[in-house]
Amino acid sequence: MKMSAALNTLLAIDNYIERLFVPRDPAFEQALDDARKAGLPKIHVSPNQGKLLYLLAKLVRAQRALEIGLLGGYSTMWLAKALGPKGRLVSLEVDELCVRVARTNLLRAKLLSRIEIRHGDARATLRQMVRNRERPFDLVFIDADKPSYPLYLDYAIKLTHPGSLILADNVIRNGDVARHDKGDEWVESIKKFNKKLAANPKLETIIVPITRKKIDGLAIARVKD
Ligand code: SAH
Ligand code: DHB
Ligand code: MG
């Protein structure tokens, strides 16, 4: 498909912002390289989006963060960097290869000591975490299987406190969520998720469009005081 002039402009802007504000970090570059070499899909957050996650975590002075969907640990590195050495990040991942690749990446970036990877289906892990009355998190980043997003939101609300941030990747999906006709399972789950965010009186939420080859979006929700 021919790339539209508008998308080309957005990609050029994204590039401009990245050159200005996201200096290359060898550990981060190597992480993406190794994930690719291991055959992991290239579906990590973009560098600018990583910086945005980092800043959001810093703005709420997050000390405890939860990530749902680790992949090669790229977004994990951005979040963990923001937490500082005393911070703790729990990341949930079902795929064993991802866990292996991410561990190597996080170790090399000297961030592994502040990260706890929990291997398994996040739906089961989260149920257990709620049952165990796990200490609430200051920030939750939802980025795993899209059909489970509405369920992940329920768990995220149970695992946070007033003032916490709940973030979610891929909530725009090339604009398909804004169409009125029925989309595929992913699109329909995300539509349901976005409506659920909007309808929750405990949350104050916005979606920020994110430039990728296909335009996507990051949901930013704050749990009310
Ligand atoms: N946050 C990562 C990208 C995550 S991609 C980054 O930006 O760098 C989505 C990840 O969710 C994949 O690694 C996939 O294996 C994982 N995943 C999918 N379904 C899952 C489930 N039910 N439980 C845990 N992880 C899951
Ligand atoms: C895709 C992108 C993502 O960021 C993700 O978490 C899962 C899938 C994709 O483009 O297919
Ligand atoms: Mg994603």
JSON list of N, CA and C and ligand atoms in Angstrom, two decimals, residues 43 143 146 169-170, ligand 3:
[
{"chain": "A", "resi": 43, "resn": "ILE", "atom": "N", "xyz": [7.74, -5.84, 17.73]},
{"chain": "A", "resi": 43, "resn": "ILE", "atom": "CA", "xyz": [6.52, -5.16, 18.20]},
{"chain": "A", "resi": 43, "resn": "ILE", "atom": "C", "xyz": [6.73, -4.43, 19.52]},
{"chain": "A", "resi": 143, "resn": "ASP", "atom": "N", "xyz": [0.47, -4.46, 27.90]},
{"chain": "A", "resi": 143, "resn": "ASP", "atom": "CA", "xyz": [0.99, -4.57, 26.53]},
{"chain": "A", "resi": 143, "resn": "ASP", "atom": "C", "xyz": [1.06, -6.03, 26.06]},
{"chain": "A", "resi": 146, "resn": "LYS", "atom": "N", "xyz": [-4.14, -8.72, 23.16]},
{"chain": "A", "resi": 146, "resn": "LYS", "atom": "CA", "xyz": [-5.18, -7.67, 23.14]},
{"chain": "A", "resi": 146, "resn": "LYS", "atom": "C", "xyz": [-6.56, -8.16, 23.60]},
{"chain": "A", "resi": 169, "resn": "ASP", "atom": "N", "xyz": [-0.67, 0.01, 25.71]},
{"chain": "A", "resi": 169, "resn": "ASP", "atom": "CA", "xyz": [-0.18, 0.20, 24.34]},
{"chain": "A", "resi": 169, "resn": "ASP", "atom": "C", "xyz": [-1.21, -0.32, 23.34]},
{"chain": "A", "resi": 170, "resn": "ASN", "atom": "N", "xyz": [-1.10, 0.14, 22.12]},
{"chain": "A", "resi": 170, "resn": "ASN", "atom": "CA", "xyz": [-1.86, -0.41, 20.98]},
{"chain": "A", "resi": 170, "resn": "ASN", "atom": "C", "xyz": [-3.36, -0.20, 21.06]},
{"chain": "B", "resi": 3, "resn": "MG", "atom": "MG", "xyz": [2.49, -3.15, 22.20]}
]
